[in-house]
PDB file of N, CA and C in Angstrom:
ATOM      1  N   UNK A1422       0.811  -1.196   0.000  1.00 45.00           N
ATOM      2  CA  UNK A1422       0.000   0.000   0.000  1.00 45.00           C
ATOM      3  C   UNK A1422       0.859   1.266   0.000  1.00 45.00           C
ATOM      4  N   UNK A1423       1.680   1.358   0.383  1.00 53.00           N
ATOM      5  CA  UNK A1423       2.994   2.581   0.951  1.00 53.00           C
ATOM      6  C   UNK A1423       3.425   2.983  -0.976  1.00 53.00           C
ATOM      7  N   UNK A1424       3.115   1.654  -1.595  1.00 52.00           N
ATOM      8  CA  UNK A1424       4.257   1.673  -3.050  1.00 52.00           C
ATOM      9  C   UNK A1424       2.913   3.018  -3.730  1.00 52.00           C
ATOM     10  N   UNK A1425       1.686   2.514  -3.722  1.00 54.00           N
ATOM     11  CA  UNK A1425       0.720   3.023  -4.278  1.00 54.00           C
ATOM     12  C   UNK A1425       0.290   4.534  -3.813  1.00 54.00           C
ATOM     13  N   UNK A1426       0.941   5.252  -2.042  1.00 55.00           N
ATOM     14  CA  UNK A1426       0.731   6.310  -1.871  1.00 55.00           C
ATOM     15  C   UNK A1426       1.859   6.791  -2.482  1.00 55.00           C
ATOM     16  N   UNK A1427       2.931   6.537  -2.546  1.00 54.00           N
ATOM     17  CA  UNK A1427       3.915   6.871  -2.790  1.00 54.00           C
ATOM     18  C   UNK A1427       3.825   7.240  -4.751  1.00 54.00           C
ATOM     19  N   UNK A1428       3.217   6.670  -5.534  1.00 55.00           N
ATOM     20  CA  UNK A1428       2.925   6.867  -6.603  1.00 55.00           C
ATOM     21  C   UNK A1428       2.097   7.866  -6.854  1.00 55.00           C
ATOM     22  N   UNK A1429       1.115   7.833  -5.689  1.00 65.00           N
ATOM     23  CA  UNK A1429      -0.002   9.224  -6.435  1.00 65.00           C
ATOM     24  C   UNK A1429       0.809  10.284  -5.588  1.00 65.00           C
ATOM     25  N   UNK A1430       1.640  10.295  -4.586  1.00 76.00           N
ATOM     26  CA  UNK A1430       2.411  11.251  -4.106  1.00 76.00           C
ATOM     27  C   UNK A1430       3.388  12.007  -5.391  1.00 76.00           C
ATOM     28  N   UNK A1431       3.470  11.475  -6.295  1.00 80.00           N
ATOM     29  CA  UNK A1431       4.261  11.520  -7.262  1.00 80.00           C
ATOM     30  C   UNK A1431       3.632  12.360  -8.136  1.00 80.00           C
ATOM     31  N   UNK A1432       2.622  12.195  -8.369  1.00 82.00           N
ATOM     32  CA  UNK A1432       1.633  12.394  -9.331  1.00 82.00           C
ATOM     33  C   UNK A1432       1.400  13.832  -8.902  1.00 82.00           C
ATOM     34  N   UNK A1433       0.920  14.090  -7.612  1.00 86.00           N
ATOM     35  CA  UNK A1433       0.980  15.263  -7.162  1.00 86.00           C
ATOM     36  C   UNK A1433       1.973  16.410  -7.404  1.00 86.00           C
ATOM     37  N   UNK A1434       2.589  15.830  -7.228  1.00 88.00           N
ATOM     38  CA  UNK A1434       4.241  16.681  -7.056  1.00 88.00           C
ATOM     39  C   UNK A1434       4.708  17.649  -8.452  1.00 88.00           C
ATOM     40  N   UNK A1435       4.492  16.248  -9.439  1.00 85.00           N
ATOM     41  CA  UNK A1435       4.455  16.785 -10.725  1.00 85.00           C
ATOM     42  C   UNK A1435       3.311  17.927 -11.623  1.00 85.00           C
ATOM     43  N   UNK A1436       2.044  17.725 -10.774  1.00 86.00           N
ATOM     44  CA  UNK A1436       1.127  18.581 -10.833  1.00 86.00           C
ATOM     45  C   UNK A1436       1.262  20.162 -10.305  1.00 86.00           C
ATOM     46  N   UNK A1437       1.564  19.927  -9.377  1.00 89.00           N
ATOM     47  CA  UNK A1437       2.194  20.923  -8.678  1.00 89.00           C
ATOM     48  C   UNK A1437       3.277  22.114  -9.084  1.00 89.00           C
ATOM     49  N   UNK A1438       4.621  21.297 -10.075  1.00 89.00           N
ATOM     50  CA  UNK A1438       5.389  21.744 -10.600  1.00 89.00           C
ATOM     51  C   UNK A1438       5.170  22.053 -11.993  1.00 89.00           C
ATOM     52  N   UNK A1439       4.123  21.558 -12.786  1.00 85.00           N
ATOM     53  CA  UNK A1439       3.788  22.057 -13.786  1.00 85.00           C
ATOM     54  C   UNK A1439       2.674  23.398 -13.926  1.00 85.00           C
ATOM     55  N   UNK A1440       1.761  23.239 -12.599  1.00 88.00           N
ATOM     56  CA  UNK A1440       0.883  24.309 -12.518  1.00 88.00           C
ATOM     57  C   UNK A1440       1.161  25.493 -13.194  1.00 88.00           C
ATOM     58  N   UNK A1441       2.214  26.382 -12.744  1.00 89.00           N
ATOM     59  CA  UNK A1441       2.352  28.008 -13.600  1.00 89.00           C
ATOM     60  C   UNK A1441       2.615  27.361 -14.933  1.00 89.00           C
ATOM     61  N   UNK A1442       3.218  26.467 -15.792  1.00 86.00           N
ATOM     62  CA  UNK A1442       3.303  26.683 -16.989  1.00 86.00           C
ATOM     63  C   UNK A1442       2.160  26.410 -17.863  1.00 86.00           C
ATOM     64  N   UNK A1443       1.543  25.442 -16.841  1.00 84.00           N
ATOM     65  CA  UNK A1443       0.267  24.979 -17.721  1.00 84.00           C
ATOM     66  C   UNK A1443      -0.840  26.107 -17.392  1.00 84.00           C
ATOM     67  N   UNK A1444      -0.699  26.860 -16.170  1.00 86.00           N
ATOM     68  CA  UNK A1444      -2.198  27.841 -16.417  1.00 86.00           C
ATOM     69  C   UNK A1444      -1.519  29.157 -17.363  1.00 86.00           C
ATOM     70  N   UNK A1445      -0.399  29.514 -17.375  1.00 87.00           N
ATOM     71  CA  UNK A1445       0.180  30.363 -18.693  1.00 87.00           C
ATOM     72  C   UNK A1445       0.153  30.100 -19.665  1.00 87.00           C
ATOM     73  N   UNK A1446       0.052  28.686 -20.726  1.00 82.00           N
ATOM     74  CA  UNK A1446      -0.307  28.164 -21.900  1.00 82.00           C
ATOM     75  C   UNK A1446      -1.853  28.408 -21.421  1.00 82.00           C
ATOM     76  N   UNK A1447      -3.003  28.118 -20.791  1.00 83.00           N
ATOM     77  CA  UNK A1447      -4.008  28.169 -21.020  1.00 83.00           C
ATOM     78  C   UNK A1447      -4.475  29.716 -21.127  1.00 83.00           C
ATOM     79  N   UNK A1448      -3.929  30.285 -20.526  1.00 85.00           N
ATOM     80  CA  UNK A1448      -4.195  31.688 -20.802  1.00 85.00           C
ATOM     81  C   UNK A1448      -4.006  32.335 -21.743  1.00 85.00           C
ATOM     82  N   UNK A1449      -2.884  32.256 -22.129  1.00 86.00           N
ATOM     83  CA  UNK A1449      -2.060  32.811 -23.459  1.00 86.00           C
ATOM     84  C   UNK A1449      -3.188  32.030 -24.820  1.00 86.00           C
ATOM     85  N   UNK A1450      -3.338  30.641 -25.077  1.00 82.00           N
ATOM     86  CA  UNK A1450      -3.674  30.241 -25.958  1.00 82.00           C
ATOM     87  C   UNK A1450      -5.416  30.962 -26.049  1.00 82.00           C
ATOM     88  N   UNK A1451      -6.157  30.833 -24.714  1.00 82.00           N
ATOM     89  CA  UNK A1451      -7.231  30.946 -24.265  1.00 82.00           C
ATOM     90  C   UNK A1451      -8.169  32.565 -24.896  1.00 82.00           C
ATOM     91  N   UNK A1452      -6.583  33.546 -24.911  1.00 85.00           N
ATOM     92  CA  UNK A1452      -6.720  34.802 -25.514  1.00 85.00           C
ATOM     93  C   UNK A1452      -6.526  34.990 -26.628  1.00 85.00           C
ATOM     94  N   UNK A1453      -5.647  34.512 -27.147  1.00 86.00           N
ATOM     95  CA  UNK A1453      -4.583  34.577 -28.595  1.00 86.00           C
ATOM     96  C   UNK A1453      -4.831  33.493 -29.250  1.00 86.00           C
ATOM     97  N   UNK A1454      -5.154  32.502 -28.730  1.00 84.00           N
ATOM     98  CA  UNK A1454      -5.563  31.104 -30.048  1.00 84.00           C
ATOM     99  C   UNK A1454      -6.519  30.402 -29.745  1.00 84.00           C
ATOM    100  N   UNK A1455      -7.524  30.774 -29.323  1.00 82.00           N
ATOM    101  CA  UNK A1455      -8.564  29.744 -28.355  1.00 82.00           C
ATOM    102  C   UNK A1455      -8.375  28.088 -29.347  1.00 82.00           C
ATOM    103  N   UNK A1456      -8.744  28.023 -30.722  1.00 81.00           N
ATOM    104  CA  UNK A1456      -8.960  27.405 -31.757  1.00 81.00           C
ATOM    105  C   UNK A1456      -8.160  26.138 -31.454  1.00 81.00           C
ATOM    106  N   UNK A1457      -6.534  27.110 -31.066  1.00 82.00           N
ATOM    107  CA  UNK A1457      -4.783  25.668 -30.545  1.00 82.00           C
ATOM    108  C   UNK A1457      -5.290  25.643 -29.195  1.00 82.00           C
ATOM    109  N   UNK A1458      -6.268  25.793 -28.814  1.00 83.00           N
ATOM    110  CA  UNK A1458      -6.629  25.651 -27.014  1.00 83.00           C
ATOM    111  C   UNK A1458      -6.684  24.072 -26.514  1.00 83.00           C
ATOM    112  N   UNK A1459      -7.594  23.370 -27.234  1.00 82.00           N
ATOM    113  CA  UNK A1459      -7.778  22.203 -27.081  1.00 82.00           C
ATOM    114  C   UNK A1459      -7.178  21.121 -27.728  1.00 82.00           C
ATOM    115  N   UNK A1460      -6.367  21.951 -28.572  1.00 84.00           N
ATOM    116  CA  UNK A1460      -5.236  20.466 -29.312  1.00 84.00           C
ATOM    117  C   UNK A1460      -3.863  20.710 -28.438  1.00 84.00           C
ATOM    118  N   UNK A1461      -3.776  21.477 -27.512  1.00 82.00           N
ATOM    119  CA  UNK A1461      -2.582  21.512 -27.080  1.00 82.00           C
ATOM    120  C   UNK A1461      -2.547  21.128 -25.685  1.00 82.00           C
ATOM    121  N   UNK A1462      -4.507  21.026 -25.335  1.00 84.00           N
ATOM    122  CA  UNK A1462      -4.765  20.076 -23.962  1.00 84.00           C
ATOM    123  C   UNK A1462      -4.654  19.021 -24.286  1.00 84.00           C
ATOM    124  N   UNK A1463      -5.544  18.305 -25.254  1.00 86.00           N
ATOM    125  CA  UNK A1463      -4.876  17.448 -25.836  1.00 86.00           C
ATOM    126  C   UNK A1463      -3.185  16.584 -25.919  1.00 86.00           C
ATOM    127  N   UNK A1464      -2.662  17.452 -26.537  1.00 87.00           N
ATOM    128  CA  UNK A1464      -0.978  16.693 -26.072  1.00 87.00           C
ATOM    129  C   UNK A1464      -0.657  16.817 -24.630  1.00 87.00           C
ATOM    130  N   UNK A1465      -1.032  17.708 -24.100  1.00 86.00           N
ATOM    131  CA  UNK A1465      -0.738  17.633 -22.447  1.00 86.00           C
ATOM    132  C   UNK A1465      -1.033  16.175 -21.799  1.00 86.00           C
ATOM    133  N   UNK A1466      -2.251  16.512 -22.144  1.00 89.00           N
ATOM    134  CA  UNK A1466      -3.181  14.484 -21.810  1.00 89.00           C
ATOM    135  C   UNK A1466      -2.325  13.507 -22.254  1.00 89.00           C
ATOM    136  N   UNK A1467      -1.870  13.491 -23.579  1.00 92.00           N
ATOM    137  CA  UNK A1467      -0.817  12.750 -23.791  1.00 92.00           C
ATOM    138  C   UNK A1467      -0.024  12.445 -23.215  1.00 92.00           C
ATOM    139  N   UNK A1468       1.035  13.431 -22.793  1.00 90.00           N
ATOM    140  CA  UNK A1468       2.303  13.501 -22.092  1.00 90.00           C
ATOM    141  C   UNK A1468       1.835  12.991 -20.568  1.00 90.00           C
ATOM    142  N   UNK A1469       0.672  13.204 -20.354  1.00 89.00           N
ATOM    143  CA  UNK A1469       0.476  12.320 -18.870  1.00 89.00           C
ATOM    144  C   UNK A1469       0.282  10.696 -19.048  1.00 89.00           C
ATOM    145  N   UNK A1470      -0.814  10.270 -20.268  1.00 92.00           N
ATOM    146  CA  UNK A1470      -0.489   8.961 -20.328  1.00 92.00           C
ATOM    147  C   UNK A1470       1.115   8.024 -20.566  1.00 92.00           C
ATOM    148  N   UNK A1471       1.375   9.165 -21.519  1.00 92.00           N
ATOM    149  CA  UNK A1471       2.616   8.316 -21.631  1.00 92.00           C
ATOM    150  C   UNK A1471       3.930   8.126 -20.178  1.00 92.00           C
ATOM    151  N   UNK A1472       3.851   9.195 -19.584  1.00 90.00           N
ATOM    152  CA  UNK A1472       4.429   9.245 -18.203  1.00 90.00           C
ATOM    153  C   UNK A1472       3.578   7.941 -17.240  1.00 90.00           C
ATOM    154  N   UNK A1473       2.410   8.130 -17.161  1.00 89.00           N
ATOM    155  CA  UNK A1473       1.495   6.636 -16.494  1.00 89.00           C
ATOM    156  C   UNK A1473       2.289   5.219 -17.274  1.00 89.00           C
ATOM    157  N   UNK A1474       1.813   5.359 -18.607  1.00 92.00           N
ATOM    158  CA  UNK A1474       2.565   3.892 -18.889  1.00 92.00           C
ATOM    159  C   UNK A1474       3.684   3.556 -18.524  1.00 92.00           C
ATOM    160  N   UNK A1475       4.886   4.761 -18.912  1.00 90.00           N
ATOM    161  CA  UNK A1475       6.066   4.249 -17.729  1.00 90.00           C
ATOM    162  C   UNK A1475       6.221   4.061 -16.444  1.00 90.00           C
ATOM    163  N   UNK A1476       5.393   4.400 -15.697  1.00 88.00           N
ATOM    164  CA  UNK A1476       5.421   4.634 -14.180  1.00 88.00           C
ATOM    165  C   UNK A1476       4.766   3.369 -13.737  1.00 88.00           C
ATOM    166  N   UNK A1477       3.682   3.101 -14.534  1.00 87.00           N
ATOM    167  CA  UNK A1477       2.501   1.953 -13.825  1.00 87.00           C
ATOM    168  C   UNK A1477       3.177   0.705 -14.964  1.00 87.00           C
ATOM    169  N   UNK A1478       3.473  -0.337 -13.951  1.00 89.00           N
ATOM    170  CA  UNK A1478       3.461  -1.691 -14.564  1.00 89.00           C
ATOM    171  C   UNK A1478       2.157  -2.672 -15.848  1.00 89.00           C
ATOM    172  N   UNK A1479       1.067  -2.270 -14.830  1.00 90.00           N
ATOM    173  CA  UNK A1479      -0.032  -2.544 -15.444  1.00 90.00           C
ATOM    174  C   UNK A1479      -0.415  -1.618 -16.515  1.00 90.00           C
ATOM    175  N   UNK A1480       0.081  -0.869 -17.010  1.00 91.00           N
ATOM    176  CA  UNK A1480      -0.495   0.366 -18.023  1.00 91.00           C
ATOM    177  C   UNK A1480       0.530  -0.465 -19.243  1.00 91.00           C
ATOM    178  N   UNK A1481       1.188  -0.866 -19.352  1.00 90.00           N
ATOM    179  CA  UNK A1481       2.329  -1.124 -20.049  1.00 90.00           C
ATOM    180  C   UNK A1481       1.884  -2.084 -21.481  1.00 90.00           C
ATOM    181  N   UNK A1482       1.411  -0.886 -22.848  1.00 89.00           N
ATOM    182  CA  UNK A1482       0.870  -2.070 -23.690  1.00 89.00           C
ATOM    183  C   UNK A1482      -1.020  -2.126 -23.849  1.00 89.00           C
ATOM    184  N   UNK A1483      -1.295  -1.521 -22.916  1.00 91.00           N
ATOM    185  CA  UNK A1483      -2.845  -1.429 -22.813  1.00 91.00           C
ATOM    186  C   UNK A1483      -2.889   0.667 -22.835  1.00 91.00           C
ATOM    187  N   UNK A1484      -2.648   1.145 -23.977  1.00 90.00           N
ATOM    188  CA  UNK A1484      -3.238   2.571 -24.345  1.00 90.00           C
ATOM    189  C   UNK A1484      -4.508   3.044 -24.057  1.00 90.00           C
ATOM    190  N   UNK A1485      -5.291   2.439 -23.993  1.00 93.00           N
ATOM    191  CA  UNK A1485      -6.927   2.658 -23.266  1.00 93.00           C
ATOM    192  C   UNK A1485      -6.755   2.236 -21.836  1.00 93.00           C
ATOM    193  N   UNK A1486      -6.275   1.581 -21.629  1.00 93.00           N
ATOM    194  CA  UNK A1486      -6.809   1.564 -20.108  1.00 93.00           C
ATOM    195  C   UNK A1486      -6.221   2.554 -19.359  1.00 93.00           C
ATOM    196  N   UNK A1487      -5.375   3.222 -19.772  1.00 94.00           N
ATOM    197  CA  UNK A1487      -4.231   4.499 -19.593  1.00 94.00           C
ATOM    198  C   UNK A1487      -5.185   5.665 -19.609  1.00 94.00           C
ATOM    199  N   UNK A1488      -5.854   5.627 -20.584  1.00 94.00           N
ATOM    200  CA  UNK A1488      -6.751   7.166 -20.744  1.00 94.00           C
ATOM    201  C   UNK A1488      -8.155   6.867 -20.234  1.00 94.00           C
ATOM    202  N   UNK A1489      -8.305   5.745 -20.285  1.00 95.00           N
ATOM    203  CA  UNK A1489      -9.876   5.615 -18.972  1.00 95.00           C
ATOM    204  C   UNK A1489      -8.992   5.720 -17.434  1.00 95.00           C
ATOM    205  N   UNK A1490      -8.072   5.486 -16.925  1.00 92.00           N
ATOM    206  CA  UNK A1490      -7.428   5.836 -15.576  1.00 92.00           C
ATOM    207  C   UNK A1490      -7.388   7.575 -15.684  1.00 92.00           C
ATOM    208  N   UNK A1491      -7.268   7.735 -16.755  1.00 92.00           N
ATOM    209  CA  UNK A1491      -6.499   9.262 -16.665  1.00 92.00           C
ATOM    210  C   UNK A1491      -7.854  10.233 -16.646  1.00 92.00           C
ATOM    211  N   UNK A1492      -9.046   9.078 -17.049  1.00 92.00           N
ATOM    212  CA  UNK A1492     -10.398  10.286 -17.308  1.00 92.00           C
ATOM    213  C   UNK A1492     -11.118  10.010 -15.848  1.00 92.00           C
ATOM    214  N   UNK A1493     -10.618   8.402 -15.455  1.00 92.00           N
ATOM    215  CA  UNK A1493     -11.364   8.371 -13.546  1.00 92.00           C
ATOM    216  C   UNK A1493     -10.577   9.399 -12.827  1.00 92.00           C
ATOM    217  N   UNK A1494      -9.299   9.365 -13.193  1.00 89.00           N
ATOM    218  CA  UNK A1494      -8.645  10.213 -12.164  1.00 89.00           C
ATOM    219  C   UNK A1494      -8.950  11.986 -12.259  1.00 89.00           C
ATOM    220  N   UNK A1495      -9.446  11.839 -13.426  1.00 90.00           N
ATOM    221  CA  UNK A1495     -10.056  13.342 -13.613  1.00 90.00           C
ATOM    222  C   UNK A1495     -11.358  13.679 -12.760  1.00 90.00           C
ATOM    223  N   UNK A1496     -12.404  12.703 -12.901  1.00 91.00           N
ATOM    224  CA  UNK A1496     -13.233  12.340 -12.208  1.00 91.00           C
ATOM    225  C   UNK A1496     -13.449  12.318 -10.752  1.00 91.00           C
ATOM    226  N   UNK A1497     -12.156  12.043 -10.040  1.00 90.00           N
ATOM    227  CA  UNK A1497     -12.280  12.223  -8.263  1.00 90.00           C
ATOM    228  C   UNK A1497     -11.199  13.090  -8.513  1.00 90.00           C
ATOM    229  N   UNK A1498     -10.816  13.875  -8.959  1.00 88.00           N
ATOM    230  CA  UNK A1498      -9.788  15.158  -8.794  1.00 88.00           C
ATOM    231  C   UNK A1498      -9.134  16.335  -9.757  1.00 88.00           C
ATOM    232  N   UNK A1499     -10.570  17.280 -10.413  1.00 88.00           N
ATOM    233  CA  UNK A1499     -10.678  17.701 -11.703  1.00 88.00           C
ATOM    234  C   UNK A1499      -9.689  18.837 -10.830  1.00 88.00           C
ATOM    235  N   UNK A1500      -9.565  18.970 -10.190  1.00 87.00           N
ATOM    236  CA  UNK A1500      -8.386  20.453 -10.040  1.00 87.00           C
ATOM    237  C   UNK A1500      -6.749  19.980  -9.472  1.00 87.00           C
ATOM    238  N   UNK A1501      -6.868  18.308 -10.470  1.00 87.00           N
ATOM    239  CA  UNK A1501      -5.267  18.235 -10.052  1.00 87.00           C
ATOM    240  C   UNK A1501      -3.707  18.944 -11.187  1.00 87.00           C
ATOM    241  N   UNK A1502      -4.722  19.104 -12.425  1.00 86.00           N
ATOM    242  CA  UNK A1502      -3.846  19.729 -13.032  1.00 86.00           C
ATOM    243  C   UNK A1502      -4.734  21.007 -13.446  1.00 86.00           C
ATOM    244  N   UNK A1503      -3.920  22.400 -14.291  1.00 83.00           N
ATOM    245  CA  UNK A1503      -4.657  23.275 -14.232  1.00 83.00           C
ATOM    246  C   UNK A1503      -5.302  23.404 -15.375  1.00 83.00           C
ATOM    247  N   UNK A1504      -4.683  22.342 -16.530  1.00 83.00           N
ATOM    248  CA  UNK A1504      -5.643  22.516 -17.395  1.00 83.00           C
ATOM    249  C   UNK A1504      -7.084  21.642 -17.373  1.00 83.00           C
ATOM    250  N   UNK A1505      -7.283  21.122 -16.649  1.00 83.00           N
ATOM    251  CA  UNK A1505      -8.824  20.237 -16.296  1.00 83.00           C
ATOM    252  C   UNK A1505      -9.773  21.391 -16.028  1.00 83.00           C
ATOM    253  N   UNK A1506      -8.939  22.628 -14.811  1.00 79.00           N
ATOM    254  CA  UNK A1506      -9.750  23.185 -14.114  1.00 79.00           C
ATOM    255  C   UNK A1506     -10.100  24.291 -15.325  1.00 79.00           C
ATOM    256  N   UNK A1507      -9.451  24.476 -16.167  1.00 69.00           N
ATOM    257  CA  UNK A1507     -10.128  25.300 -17.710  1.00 69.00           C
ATOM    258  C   UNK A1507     -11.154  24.893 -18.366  1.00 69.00           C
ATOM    259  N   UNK A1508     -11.448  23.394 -18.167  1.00 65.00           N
ATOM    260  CA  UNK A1508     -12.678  22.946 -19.097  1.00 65.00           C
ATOM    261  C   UNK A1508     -11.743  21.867 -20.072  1.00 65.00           C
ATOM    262  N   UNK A1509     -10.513  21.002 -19.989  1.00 60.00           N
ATOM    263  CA  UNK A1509     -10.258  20.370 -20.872  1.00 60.00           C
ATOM    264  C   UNK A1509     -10.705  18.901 -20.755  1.00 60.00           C
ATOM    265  N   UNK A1510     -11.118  18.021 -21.922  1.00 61.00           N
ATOM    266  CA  UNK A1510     -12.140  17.130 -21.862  1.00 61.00           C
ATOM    267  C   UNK A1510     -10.507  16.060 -21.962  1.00 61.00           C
ATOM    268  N   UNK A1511     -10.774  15.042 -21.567  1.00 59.00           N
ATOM    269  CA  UNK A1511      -9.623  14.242 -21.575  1.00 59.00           C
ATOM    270  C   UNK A1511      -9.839  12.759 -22.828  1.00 59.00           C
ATOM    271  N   UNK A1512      -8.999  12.774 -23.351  1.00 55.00           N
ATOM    272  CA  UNK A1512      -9.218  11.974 -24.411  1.00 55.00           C
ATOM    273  C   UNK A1512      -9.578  12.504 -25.816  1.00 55.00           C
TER     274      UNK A1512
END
C-alpha cells in the first residue's frame, strides 16, 4: 500500500510543478488562439499517459486503459492539473 501512496504522491508533485506553466499556456492560448486551445490540452493528456505507462506496470501495452485511468482520475480530482480546471475534456 505505501508503493501506491507513494505513486499518487508523485503524481501530485508533478502537478504541482507544472501548474504556472500549464495555467500560462491556457491563458495565453485561451486569448490569442482559443482554436490551438484544445489540441494543445490534448498533447498535455498525452504527455500524462505516456508518463502513467512508464510509471505503472499494469499500463504497459494497454493505451486505453491508460486514458480511462487518466479520465477516472479526472473524475475524483478535476483540479489536479490546471488545465482540467479550464474545461479540458480528456481523451
Amino acid at each position: 500500500m505505501a508503493a501506491a501512496s507513494a505513486q499518487r504522491s508523485w503524481l501530485v508533485e508533478i502537478a504541482k510543478w507544472v501548474r504556472p506553466v500549464l495555467t500560462g499556456c491556457v491563458r495565453y492560448y485561451g486569448r490569442f488562439y482559443p482554436s490551438k486551445l484544445q489540441e494543445e490540452l490534448r498533447t498535455i493528456d498525452a504527455y500524462i499517459v505516456r508518463w502513467a505507462t512508464r510509471q505503472y506496470k499494469r499500463f504497459r501495452g494497454h493505451t486505453l486503459a491508460v486514458w480511462e485511468w487518466l479520465r477516472s482520475l479526472k473524475r475524483r480530482n478535476p483540479g489536479l492539473f490546471a488545465h482540467w480546471v479550464a474545461g479540458s475534456t480528456v481523451g
